[in-house]
Amino acid sequence: MCLVSIHPQAMLSEPSSTSKSRQTWHWSIFLTVALATFECASSFTQQPNSAASTSYRHRQPPSTQSRSTAEPAASSTTHLFMMGEMEEIECDVAIVGGGPAGCTCALYTSRADLSTVILDKNPAVGALAITSHIANYPGVDRSMSGADLLDQMKTQAIQYGTRVERAQVFMIEIKDDDGDNPYNKIVYTPAYLVKARALVLATGAMGRSLPPLPGEEKYLGSGVSYCATCDGAFYRDSEVAVYGATGEAIEEALFLTKFASTVHWITPIDVLEQLEKKRSMANVEFNEWFDPDVLEDLLDKPNVKHWNKVRMLSVEGDASGVTGVKVKKISQDEEEIIPVEGAFIYGAGGGSKPITDFVQGAVELDETGGVIVNADMETSKKGVFAIGDIRNTPYKQVVVAAADGCIAAMSIEKFLKGRKIIKVDWVHR
């Protein structure tokens, strides 16, 4: 019998401030238990295990069977997953993320007769899923919601043989390809251990380290947005708020001036002082976050009202959606509500930070946190690809994500089948 000892500090009471902090707390406890279990398991010699194994083949239902106890010893990392019941899946292509990039990639790889598995933590929280209407995707009626479009993409991939599982991925492992075991890309989830010949990272970019504001999650998709290019046209002749002092917030606010009657740009820092510093001297930090020319363009717009050194406290609303944002000037106690119909938030909660916490150094990232890829969407590790907003491309659009998925899929087919040239998917089946 193996007794797992958990340090008392890991069992502090669950935080209650935000759902994101609670999620972080739960995962920290899970990883603590998992690592403790691993330490315990590694002290034993190999034992027979009851973990189920599935070799997932194209257009065939998964079959479950017990692994032979005569198998070679498992790697140390895998030991911690052998302590309980877990399905092990082998496939040609594993895709982490079920957004438009992941679904498009799966459609193409499945059509190429490559067994494909999508692991999606929650189909309802991605950038496309929370979009109320899609007006700029070719061939799609502007009344269609993002969730409906995503459902169609996913259904199409499934019809060609893709397997979709809801699972939270918390770690990946890329082993050396010694030729004996081509399934050397390993994805770890609480319920599945997925081994693939090729791995695709498509988790998007809605991550932030700060907690969401009160009301932000409640009105997400009903007035709260993280993409002005996607949703700006819906606020024609309306008042909107943009919160944040990053280069992204400045560009998004500038874009919104084309539609909104008034753009309330709210910055928690003294942006004017930073701009003055830029004019008078070289400021490395300022240059990193702001384009002064774009900032000046924004401030010159007649329909921009700048709330300098002001914090956004909450998003206000009712059954119809967002009705305003509550703000407070720094160093003052008085609070004020700005009436707006839309709130574009880049300073807290959601946003466009690439979601790469599960990668844990497995592939190279750029200085902004995006995964570095080449023209084939391949990362620094051979056979590992990254598509969509996880690359932190400035072109965060559904059609661009779908194009990334197509490029990666064709590159994967070339890689797995040892081709020298890309095989174009022109055959309609």
PDB file of C-alpha atoms in Angstrom, residues 61-354:
ATOM      1  CA  PRO A  61     -14.685   2.995 -32.807  1.00  0.00           C
ATOM      2  CA  PRO A  62     -12.092   3.007 -30.026  1.00  0.00           C
ATOM      3  CA  SER A  63     -11.383  -0.411 -28.566  1.00  0.00           C
ATOM      4  CA  THR A  64     -10.275  -0.829 -24.976  1.00  0.00           C
ATOM      5  CA  GLN A  65      -7.992  -3.573 -23.785  1.00  0.00           C
ATOM      6  CA  SER A  66      -5.727  -4.327 -20.836  1.00  0.00           C
ATOM      7  CA  ARG A  67      -2.054  -3.677 -21.368  1.00  0.00           C
ATOM      8  CA  SER A  68       0.258  -6.662 -21.070  1.00  0.00           C
ATOM      9  CA  THR A  69       2.274  -6.847 -17.900  1.00  0.00           C
ATOM     10  CA  ALA A  70       5.220  -7.956 -20.011  1.00  0.00           C
ATOM     11  CA  GLU A  71       5.561  -4.499 -21.548  1.00  0.00           C
ATOM     12  CA  PRO A  72       8.810  -2.590 -21.009  1.00  0.00           C
ATOM     13  CA  ALA A  73       8.893  -0.371 -17.965  1.00  0.00           C
ATOM     14  CA  ALA A  74       7.008   2.883 -18.407  1.00  0.00           C
ATOM     15  CA  SER A  75       8.760   6.232 -18.262  1.00  0.00           C
ATOM     16  CA  SER A  76       8.945   7.899 -14.874  1.00  0.00           C
ATOM     17  CA  THR A  77       6.512  10.627 -15.954  1.00  0.00           C
ATOM     18  CA  THR A  78       3.896   8.066 -16.946  1.00  0.00           C
ATOM     19  CA  HIS A  79       4.064   6.271 -13.583  1.00  0.00           C
ATOM     20  CA  LEU A  80       1.834   8.773 -11.843  1.00  0.00           C
ATOM     21  CA  PHE A  81      -1.006   8.020 -14.261  1.00  0.00           C
ATOM     22  CA  MET A  82      -0.867   4.290 -13.682  1.00  0.00           C
ATOM     23  CA  MET A  83      -2.148   4.540 -10.139  1.00  0.00           C
ATOM     24  CA  GLY A  84      -5.799   4.656 -11.244  1.00  0.00           C
ATOM     25  CA  GLU A  85      -8.103   3.962 -14.158  1.00  0.00           C
ATOM     26  CA  MET A  86      -7.165   6.052 -17.191  1.00  0.00           C
ATOM     27  CA  GLU A  87      -7.770   5.580 -20.876  1.00  0.00           C
ATOM     28  CA  GLU A  88      -4.652   5.629 -23.000  1.00  0.00           C
ATOM     29  CA  ILE A  89      -5.159   6.737 -26.591  1.00  0.00           C
ATOM     30  CA  GLU A  90      -2.754   6.324 -29.487  1.00  0.00           C
ATOM     31  CA  CYS A  91      -3.441   8.408 -32.581  1.00  0.00           C
ATOM     32  CA  ASP A  92      -1.718   9.999 -35.526  1.00  0.00           C
ATOM     33  CA  VAL A  93      -2.611  13.564 -34.595  1.00  0.00           C
ATOM     34  CA  ALA A  94      -3.515  15.043 -31.200  1.00  0.00           C
ATOM     35  CA  ILE A  95      -4.937  18.563 -31.204  1.00  0.00           C
ATOM     36  CA  VAL A  96      -5.117  20.567 -27.983  1.00  0.00           C
ATOM     37  CA  GLY A  97      -7.938  23.066 -28.437  1.00  0.00           C
ATOM     38  CA  GLY A  98     -11.278  22.848 -30.213  1.00  0.00           C
ATOM     39  CA  GLY A  99     -11.611  26.319 -31.705  1.00  0.00           C
ATOM     40  CA  PRO A 100     -11.702  27.190 -35.418  1.00  0.00           C
ATOM     41  CA  ALA A 101      -7.981  26.486 -35.866  1.00  0.00           C
ATOM     42  CA  GLY A 102      -8.153  23.071 -34.179  1.00  0.00           C
ATOM     43  CA  CYS A 103     -11.385  22.022 -35.919  1.00  0.00           C
ATOM     44  CA  THR A 104     -10.109  23.014 -39.354  1.00  0.00           C
ATOM     45  CA  CYS A 105      -6.862  21.132 -38.786  1.00  0.00           C
ATOM     46  CA  ALA A 106      -8.834  18.067 -37.655  1.00  0.00           C
ATOM     47  CA  LEU A 107     -11.067  18.235 -40.738  1.00  0.00           C
ATOM     48  CA  TYR A 108      -8.078  18.116 -43.051  1.00  0.00           C
ATOM     49  CA  THR A 109      -6.085  15.475 -41.156  1.00  0.00           C
ATOM     50  CA  SER A 110      -9.144  13.234 -40.866  1.00  0.00           C
ATOM     51  CA  ARG A 111      -9.806  13.549 -44.583  1.00  0.00           C
ATOM     52  CA  ALA A 112      -6.191  12.488 -45.111  1.00  0.00           C
ATOM     53  CA  ASP A 113      -6.936   9.242 -43.231  1.00  0.00           C
ATOM     54  CA  LEU A 114      -4.924  10.285 -40.185  1.00  0.00           C
ATOM     55  CA  SER A 115      -6.521   9.283 -36.884  1.00  0.00           C
ATOM     56  CA  THR A 116      -7.199  12.559 -35.085  1.00  0.00           C
ATOM     57  CA  VAL A 117      -8.210  13.425 -31.524  1.00  0.00           C
ATOM     58  CA  ILE A 118      -9.257  16.889 -30.308  1.00  0.00           C
ATOM     59  CA  LEU A 119      -8.933  17.639 -26.597  1.00  0.00           C
ATOM     60  CA  ASP A 120     -11.054  20.666 -25.685  1.00  0.00           C
ATOM     61  CA  LYS A 121     -11.399  21.862 -22.090  1.00  0.00           C
ATOM     62  CA  ASN A 122     -14.666  23.741 -22.646  1.00  0.00           C
ATOM     63  CA  PRO A 123     -16.316  24.361 -26.009  1.00  0.00           C
ATOM     64  CA  ALA A 124     -18.240  27.352 -24.640  1.00  0.00           C
ATOM     65  CA  VAL A 125     -15.428  29.658 -23.536  1.00  0.00           C
ATOM     66  CA  GLY A 126     -13.259  30.261 -26.602  1.00  0.00           C
ATOM     67  CA  ALA A 127     -13.033  33.563 -28.473  1.00  0.00           C
ATOM     68  CA  LEU A 128     -15.329  32.321 -31.247  1.00  0.00           C
ATOM     69  CA  ALA A 129     -17.774  30.558 -28.926  1.00  0.00           C
ATOM     70  CA  ILE A 130     -18.552  33.730 -26.964  1.00  0.00           C
ATOM     71  CA  THR A 131     -19.098  35.876 -30.071  1.00  0.00           C
ATOM     72  CA  SER A 132     -22.759  36.752 -30.472  1.00  0.00           C
ATOM     73  CA  HIS A 133     -22.726  37.256 -34.251  1.00  0.00           C
ATOM     74  CA  ILE A 134     -20.292  36.444 -37.058  1.00  0.00           C
ATOM     75  CA  ALA A 135     -20.438  39.087 -39.783  1.00  0.00           C
ATOM     76  CA  ASN A 136     -17.025  38.780 -41.436  1.00  0.00           C
ATOM     77  CA  TYR A 137     -16.526  35.062 -42.088  1.00  0.00           C
ATOM     78  CA  PRO A 138     -16.914  34.336 -45.832  1.00  0.00           C
ATOM     79  CA  GLY A 139     -20.113  32.544 -46.805  1.00  0.00           C
ATOM     80  CA  VAL A 140     -21.710  32.767 -43.365  1.00  0.00           C
ATOM     81  CA  ASP A 141     -24.931  34.648 -42.689  1.00  0.00           C
ATOM     82  CA  ARG A 142     -24.282  37.592 -40.376  1.00  0.00           C
ATOM     83  CA  SER A 143     -27.021  36.424 -38.032  1.00  0.00           C
ATOM     84  CA  MET A 144     -25.065  33.249 -37.166  1.00  0.00           C
ATOM     85  CA  SER A 145     -23.513  33.139 -33.709  1.00  0.00           C
ATOM     86  CA  GLY A 146     -19.938  32.145 -33.055  1.00  0.00           C
ATOM     87  CA  ALA A 147     -21.102  29.081 -31.138  1.00  0.00           C
ATOM     88  CA  ASP A 148     -23.204  27.924 -34.098  1.00  0.00           C
ATOM     89  CA  LEU A 149     -20.321  28.343 -36.530  1.00  0.00           C
ATOM     90  CA  LEU A 150     -18.016  26.441 -34.197  1.00  0.00           C
ATOM     91  CA  ASP A 151     -20.576  23.640 -33.848  1.00  0.00           C
ATOM     92  CA  GLN A 152     -20.711  23.312 -37.624  1.00  0.00           C
ATOM     93  CA  MET A 153     -16.918  23.168 -37.858  1.00  0.00           C
ATOM     94  CA  LYS A 154     -16.737  20.526 -35.154  1.00  0.00           C
ATOM     95  CA  THR A 155     -19.549  18.444 -36.682  1.00  0.00           C
ATOM     96  CA  GLN A 156     -17.836  18.513 -40.053  1.00  0.00           C
ATOM     97  CA  ALA A 157     -14.580  17.236 -38.541  1.00  0.00           C
ATOM     98  CA  ILE A 158     -16.422  14.493 -36.639  1.00  0.00           C
ATOM     99  CA  GLN A 159     -18.192  13.369 -39.816  1.00  0.00           C
ATOM    100  CA  TYR A 160     -14.790  12.618 -41.331  1.00  0.00           C
ATOM    101  CA  GLY A 161     -13.638  10.621 -38.321  1.00  0.00           C
ATOM    102  CA  THR A 162     -12.288  13.064 -35.736  1.00  0.00           C
ATOM    103  CA  ARG A 163     -12.726  12.054 -32.127  1.00  0.00           C
ATOM    104  CA  VAL A 164     -13.529  14.934 -29.763  1.00  0.00           C
ATOM    105  CA  GLU A 165     -13.074  14.656 -26.004  1.00  0.00           C
ATOM    106  CA  ARG A 166     -13.694  17.277 -23.349  1.00  0.00           C
ATOM    107  CA  ALA A 167     -10.565  17.329 -21.230  1.00  0.00           C
ATOM    108  CA  GLN A 168      -8.290  19.814 -19.494  1.00  0.00           C
ATOM    109  CA  VAL A 169      -4.699  19.403 -20.666  1.00  0.00           C
ATOM    110  CA  PHE A 170      -2.195  20.315 -17.986  1.00  0.00           C
ATOM    111  CA  MET A 171       1.072  19.017 -19.433  1.00  0.00           C
ATOM    112  CA  ILE A 172       2.694  17.818 -22.649  1.00  0.00           C
ATOM    113  CA  GLU A 173       5.864  15.788 -23.094  1.00  0.00           C
ATOM    114  CA  ILE A 174       7.944  15.514 -26.261  1.00  0.00           C
ATOM    115  CA  LYS A 175      10.203  12.456 -26.242  1.00  0.00           C
ATOM    116  CA  ASP A 176      13.116  11.825 -28.584  1.00  0.00           C
ATOM    117  CA  ASP A 177      12.167   9.950 -31.742  1.00  0.00           C
ATOM    118  CA  ASP A 178      14.362   6.858 -31.616  1.00  0.00           C
ATOM    119  CA  GLY A 179      12.463   5.134 -34.431  1.00  0.00           C
ATOM    120  CA  ASP A 180      11.040   2.383 -32.213  1.00  0.00           C
ATOM    121  CA  ASN A 181       8.050   4.329 -30.896  1.00  0.00           C
ATOM    122  CA  PRO A 182       6.612   6.968 -33.242  1.00  0.00           C
ATOM    123  CA  TYR A 183       3.969   7.939 -30.655  1.00  0.00           C
ATOM    124  CA  ASN A 184       6.409  10.204 -28.853  1.00  0.00           C
ATOM    125  CA  LYS A 185       4.194  13.253 -28.268  1.00  0.00           C
ATOM    126  CA  ILE A 186       2.367  12.719 -24.986  1.00  0.00           C
ATOM    127  CA  VAL A 187      -0.547  14.778 -23.698  1.00  0.00           C
ATOM    128  CA  TYR A 188      -1.622  14.493 -20.054  1.00  0.00           C
ATOM    129  CA  THR A 189      -5.173  15.080 -18.814  1.00  0.00           C
ATOM    130  CA  PRO A 190      -6.968  13.793 -15.703  1.00  0.00           C
ATOM    131  CA  ALA A 191      -8.961  11.263 -17.758  1.00  0.00           C
ATOM    132  CA  TYR A 192      -6.795  10.517 -20.802  1.00  0.00           C
ATOM    133  CA  LEU A 193      -3.179   9.826 -21.629  1.00  0.00           C
ATOM    134  CA  VAL A 194      -2.842  10.605 -25.331  1.00  0.00           C
ATOM    135  CA  LYS A 195       0.161   9.473 -27.359  1.00  0.00           C
ATOM    136  CA  ALA A 196       0.445  10.898 -30.852  1.00  0.00           C
ATOM    137  CA  ARG A 197       2.796  10.954 -33.818  1.00  0.00           C
ATOM    138  CA  ALA A 198       2.109  14.655 -34.342  1.00  0.00           C
ATOM    139  CA  LEU A 199       0.892  17.263 -31.868  1.00  0.00           C
ATOM    140  CA  VAL A 200      -0.977  20.498 -32.577  1.00  0.00           C
ATOM    141  CA  LEU A 201      -1.260  23.354 -30.059  1.00  0.00           C
ATOM    142  CA  ALA A 202      -4.428  25.378 -30.685  1.00  0.00           C
ATOM    143  CA  THR A 203      -5.514  26.713 -27.292  1.00  0.00           C
ATOM    144  CA  GLY A 204      -5.948  30.310 -28.426  1.00  0.00           C
ATOM    145  CA  ALA A 205      -5.173  33.526 -26.594  1.00  0.00           C
ATOM    146  CA  MET A 206      -7.684  34.594 -23.980  1.00  0.00           C
ATOM    147  CA  GLY A 207      -5.435  34.251 -20.961  1.00  0.00           C
ATOM    148  CA  ARG A 208      -4.580  36.922 -18.402  1.00  0.00           C
ATOM    149  CA  SER A 209      -2.754  36.735 -15.100  1.00  0.00           C
ATOM    150  CA  LEU A 210      -5.105  39.214 -13.397  1.00  0.00           C
ATOM    151  CA  PRO A 211      -8.562  38.247 -12.128  1.00  0.00           C
ATOM    152  CA  PRO A 212     -11.658  39.393 -14.040  1.00  0.00           C
ATOM    153  CA  LEU A 213     -13.522  42.498 -12.914  1.00  0.00           C
ATOM    154  CA  PRO A 214     -16.886  42.169 -11.152  1.00  0.00           C
ATOM    155  CA  GLY A 215     -19.511  41.748 -13.859  1.00  0.00           C
ATOM    156  CA  GLU A 216     -16.954  40.967 -16.575  1.00  0.00           C
ATOM    157  CA  GLU A 217     -17.682  37.248 -16.762  1.00  0.00           C
ATOM    158  CA  LYS A 218     -21.433  37.780 -16.252  1.00  0.00           C
ATOM    159  CA  TYR A 219     -21.742  40.027 -19.318  1.00  0.00           C
ATOM    160  CA  LEU A 220     -19.129  38.315 -21.481  1.00  0.00           C
ATOM    161  CA  GLY A 221     -20.753  38.052 -24.906  1.00  0.00           C
ATOM    162  CA  SER A 222     -23.511  40.476 -23.858  1.00  0.00           C
ATOM    163  CA  GLY A 223     -21.542  43.691 -24.099  1.00  0.00           C
ATOM    164  CA  VAL A 224     -18.152  42.622 -22.748  1.00  0.00           C
ATOM    165  CA  SER A 225     -15.674  41.818 -25.503  1.00  0.00           C
ATOM    166  CA  TYR A 226     -11.951  41.291 -26.013  1.00  0.00           C
ATOM    167  CA  CYS A 227     -11.903  41.904 -29.772  1.00  0.00           C
ATOM    168  CA  ALA A 228     -12.847  45.259 -31.319  1.00  0.00           C
ATOM    169  CA  THR A 229     -12.211  43.974 -34.844  1.00  0.00           C
ATOM    170  CA  CYS A 230     -14.719  41.199 -34.240  1.00  0.00           C
ATOM    171  CA  ASP A 231     -17.451  43.164 -32.460  1.00  0.00           C
ATOM    172  CA  GLY A 232     -16.854  46.855 -33.121  1.00  0.00           C
ATOM    173  CA  ALA A 233     -19.419  47.136 -35.931  1.00  0.00           C
ATOM    174  CA  PHE A 234     -22.184  46.094 -33.534  1.00  0.00           C
ATOM    175  CA  TYR A 235     -21.688  49.348 -31.595  1.00  0.00           C
ATOM    176  CA  ARG A 236     -22.249  51.830 -34.407  1.00  0.00           C
ATOM    177  CA  ASP A 237     -23.443  55.179 -32.987  1.00  0.00           C
ATOM    178  CA  SER A 238     -23.193  53.789 -29.430  1.00  0.00           C
ATOM    179  CA  GLU A 239     -20.928  54.671 -26.534  1.00  0.00           C
ATOM    180  CA  VAL A 240     -18.294  52.104 -25.553  1.00  0.00           C
ATOM    181  CA  ALA A 241     -15.521  51.832 -22.977  1.00  0.00           C
ATOM    182  CA  VAL A 242     -12.002  50.525 -23.577  1.00  0.00           C
ATOM    183  CA  TYR A 243     -10.006  49.664 -20.467  1.00  0.00           C
ATOM    184  CA  GLY A 244      -6.258  49.257 -20.602  1.00  0.00           C
ATOM    185  CA  ALA A 245      -3.017  51.123 -21.291  1.00  0.00           C
ATOM    186  CA  THR A 246      -1.323  48.561 -23.500  1.00  0.00           C
ATOM    187  CA  GLY A 247      -0.506  48.927 -27.181  1.00  0.00           C
ATOM    188  CA  GLU A 248      -3.288  46.461 -27.911  1.00  0.00           C
ATOM    189  CA  ALA A 249      -5.842  48.581 -26.032  1.00  0.00           C
ATOM    190  CA  ILE A 250      -4.750  51.694 -27.920  1.00  0.00           C
ATOM    191  CA  GLU A 251      -5.122  50.027 -31.314  1.00  0.00           C
ATOM    192  CA  GLU A 252      -8.487  48.520 -30.385  1.00  0.00           C
ATOM    193  CA  ALA A 253      -9.765  51.886 -29.152  1.00  0.00           C
ATOM    194  CA  LEU A 254      -8.601  53.517 -32.378  1.00  0.00           C
ATOM    195  CA  PHE A 255     -10.473  50.912 -34.405  1.00  0.00           C
ATOM    196  CA  LEU A 256     -13.657  51.511 -32.411  1.00  0.00           C
ATOM    197  CA  THR A 257     -13.614  55.216 -33.282  1.00  0.00           C
ATOM    198  CA  LYS A 258     -14.859  54.213 -36.757  1.00  0.00           C
ATOM    199  CA  PHE A 259     -18.147  52.998 -35.297  1.00  0.00           C
ATOM    200  CA  ALA A 260     -18.854  54.282 -31.804  1.00  0.00           C
ATOM    201  CA  SER A 261     -20.279  57.742 -31.134  1.00  0.00           C
ATOM    202  CA  THR A 262     -17.947  58.007 -28.134  1.00  0.00           C
ATOM    203  CA  VAL A 263     -15.024  55.830 -27.099  1.00  0.00           C
ATOM    204  CA  HIS A 264     -14.279  56.176 -23.393  1.00  0.00           C
ATOM    205  CA  TRP A 265     -10.632  55.164 -23.107  1.00  0.00           C
ATOM    206  CA  ILE A 266      -9.879  54.371 -19.466  1.00  0.00           C
ATOM    207  CA  THR A 267      -6.228  54.022 -18.388  1.00  0.00           C
ATOM    208  CA  PRO A 268      -5.119  53.199 -14.834  1.00  0.00           C
ATOM    209  CA  ILE A 269      -1.704  54.822 -15.410  1.00  0.00           C
ATOM    210  CA  ASP A 270      -0.774  58.351 -16.472  1.00  0.00           C
ATOM    211  CA  VAL A 271      -0.488  57.802 -20.220  1.00  0.00           C
ATOM    212  CA  LEU A 272       0.024  61.497 -20.925  1.00  0.00           C
ATOM    213  CA  GLU A 273       3.061  61.552 -18.662  1.00  0.00           C
ATOM    214  CA  GLN A 274       4.442  58.499 -20.422  1.00  0.00           C
ATOM    215  CA  LEU A 275       3.910  60.173 -23.786  1.00  0.00           C
ATOM    216  CA  GLU A 276       5.724  63.280 -22.586  1.00  0.00           C
ATOM    217  CA  LYS A 277       8.652  61.139 -21.453  1.00  0.00           C
ATOM    218  CA  LYS A 278       8.795  59.597 -24.876  1.00  0.00           C
ATOM    219  CA  ARG A 279       8.938  63.033 -26.488  1.00  0.00           C
ATOM    220  CA  SER A 280      11.734  64.205 -24.204  1.00  0.00           C
ATOM    221  CA  MET A 281      13.894  61.103 -23.886  1.00  0.00           C
ATOM    222  CA  ALA A 282      14.310  57.497 -24.994  1.00  0.00           C
ATOM    223  CA  ASN A 283      12.226  55.299 -22.734  1.00  0.00           C
ATOM    224  CA  VAL A 284      12.778  51.597 -23.318  1.00  0.00           C
ATOM    225  CA  GLU A 285       9.780  50.408 -21.333  1.00  0.00           C
ATOM    226  CA  PHE A 286       7.494  52.900 -23.040  1.00  0.00           C
ATOM    227  CA  ASN A 287       8.662  51.856 -26.476  1.00  0.00           C
ATOM    228  CA  GLU A 288       7.981  48.255 -25.643  1.00  0.00           C
ATOM    229  CA  TRP A 289       4.312  48.797 -24.815  1.00  0.00           C
ATOM    230  CA  PHE A 290       3.228  51.829 -26.818  1.00  0.00           C
ATOM    231  CA  ASP A 291       3.489  53.141 -30.324  1.00  0.00           C
ATOM    232  CA  PRO A 292       3.510  56.905 -29.628  1.00  0.00           C
ATOM    233  CA  ASP A 293       2.248  57.748 -33.115  1.00  0.00           C
ATOM    234  CA  VAL A 294      -0.780  55.483 -32.710  1.00  0.00           C
ATOM    235  CA  LEU A 295      -1.366  56.906 -29.239  1.00  0.00           C
ATOM    236  CA  GLU A 296      -1.346  60.473 -30.576  1.00  0.00           C
ATOM    237  CA  ASP A 297      -3.703  59.468 -33.380  1.00  0.00           C
ATOM    238  CA  LEU A 298      -6.125  58.090 -30.818  1.00  0.00           C
ATOM    239  CA  LEU A 299      -6.015  61.165 -28.586  1.00  0.00           C
ATOM    240  CA  ASP A 300      -6.621  63.407 -31.621  1.00  0.00           C
ATOM    241  CA  LYS A 301      -9.903  61.668 -32.497  1.00  0.00           C
ATOM    242  CA  PRO A 302     -12.911  63.918 -31.752  1.00  0.00           C
ATOM    243  CA  ASN A 303     -15.024  61.027 -30.449  1.00  0.00           C
ATOM    244  CA  VAL A 304     -12.467  59.826 -27.872  1.00  0.00           C
ATOM    245  CA  LYS A 305     -12.795  60.795 -24.220  1.00  0.00           C
ATOM    246  CA  HIS A 306      -9.693  59.847 -22.266  1.00  0.00           C
ATOM    247  CA  TRP A 307     -10.087  58.962 -18.593  1.00  0.00           C
ATOM    248  CA  ASN A 308      -6.497  59.232 -17.411  1.00  0.00           C
ATOM    249  CA  LYS A 309      -5.321  57.665 -14.117  1.00  0.00           C
ATOM    250  CA  VAL A 310      -8.722  56.046 -13.617  1.00  0.00           C
ATOM    251  CA  ARG A 311      -9.441  52.467 -12.577  1.00  0.00           C
ATOM    252  CA  MET A 312     -12.383  50.449 -13.795  1.00  0.00           C
ATOM    253  CA  LEU A 313     -14.050  48.851 -10.784  1.00  0.00           C
ATOM    254  CA  SER A 314     -16.849  46.813 -12.360  1.00  0.00           C
ATOM    255  CA  VAL A 315     -19.088  46.247 -15.344  1.00  0.00           C
ATOM    256  CA  GLU A 316     -22.711  47.201 -14.754  1.00  0.00           C
ATOM    257  CA  GLY A 317     -25.699  45.800 -16.614  1.00  0.00           C
ATOM    258  CA  ASP A 318     -29.160  44.291 -16.637  1.00  0.00           C
ATOM    259  CA  ALA A 319     -31.082  41.660 -18.587  1.00  0.00           C
ATOM    260  CA  SER A 320     -30.351  43.476 -21.851  1.00  0.00           C
ATOM    261  CA  GLY A 321     -26.578  43.410 -21.320  1.00  0.00           C
ATOM    262  CA  VAL A 322     -23.986  46.019 -20.397  1.00  0.00           C
ATOM    263  CA  THR A 323     -25.350  49.422 -19.356  1.00  0.00           C
ATOM    264  CA  GLY A 324     -22.220  51.037 -17.962  1.00  0.00           C
ATOM    265  CA  VAL A 325     -18.872  50.715 -16.196  1.00  0.00           C
ATOM    266  CA  LYS A 326     -18.077  51.889 -12.679  1.00  0.00           C
ATOM    267  CA  VAL A 327     -14.801  53.817 -12.381  1.00  0.00           C
ATOM    268  CA  LYS A 328     -12.811  55.681  -9.753  1.00  0.00           C
ATOM    269  CA  LYS A 329     -10.054  58.203 -10.235  1.00  0.00           C
ATOM    270  CA  ILE A 330      -6.830  57.107  -8.568  1.00  0.00           C
ATOM    271  CA  SER A 331      -6.213  58.836  -5.198  1.00  0.00           C
ATOM    272  CA  GLN A 332      -9.884  59.829  -4.949  1.00  0.00           C
ATOM    273  CA  ASP A 333     -12.758  58.099  -3.197  1.00  0.00           C
ATOM    274  CA  GLU A 334     -15.637  59.170  -5.415  1.00  0.00           C
ATOM    275  CA  GLU A 335     -16.984  56.526  -7.793  1.00  0.00           C
ATOM    276  CA  GLU A 336     -18.759  57.227 -11.068  1.00  0.00           C
ATOM    277  CA  ILE A 337     -20.701  55.160 -13.606  1.00  0.00           C
ATOM    278  CA  ILE A 338     -20.044  55.836 -17.292  1.00  0.00           C
ATOM    279  CA  PRO A 339     -23.091  54.820 -19.390  1.00  0.00           C
ATOM    280  CA  VAL A 340     -21.917  52.544 -22.234  1.00  0.00           C
ATOM    281  CA  GLU A 341     -23.309  49.632 -24.214  1.00  0.00           C
ATOM    282  CA  GLY A 342     -20.004  47.870 -24.759  1.00  0.00           C
ATOM    283  CA  ALA A 343     -16.925  47.263 -22.596  1.00  0.00           C
ATOM    284  CA  PHE A 344     -13.678  46.180 -24.254  1.00  0.00           C
ATOM    285  CA  ILE A 345     -11.344  45.068 -21.487  1.00  0.00           C
ATOM    286  CA  TYR A 346      -7.589  44.662 -21.901  1.00  0.00           C
ATOM    287  CA  GLY A 347      -6.355  45.525 -18.420  1.00  0.00           C
ATOM    288  CA  ALA A 348      -7.799  42.674 -16.336  1.00  0.00           C
ATOM    289  CA  GLY A 349      -9.531  39.339 -16.703  1.00  0.00           C
ATOM    290  CA  GLY A 350      -9.760  38.095 -20.278  1.00  0.00           C
ATOM    291  CA  GLY A 351      -7.662  39.335 -23.156  1.00  0.00           C
ATOM    292  CA  SER A 352      -5.248  38.056 -25.724  1.00  0.00           C
ATOM    293  CA  LYS A 353      -2.381  36.473 -23.808  1.00  0.00           C
ATOM    294  CA  PRO A 354      -1.521  33.114 -25.459  1.00  0.00           C
TER     295      PRO A 354
END
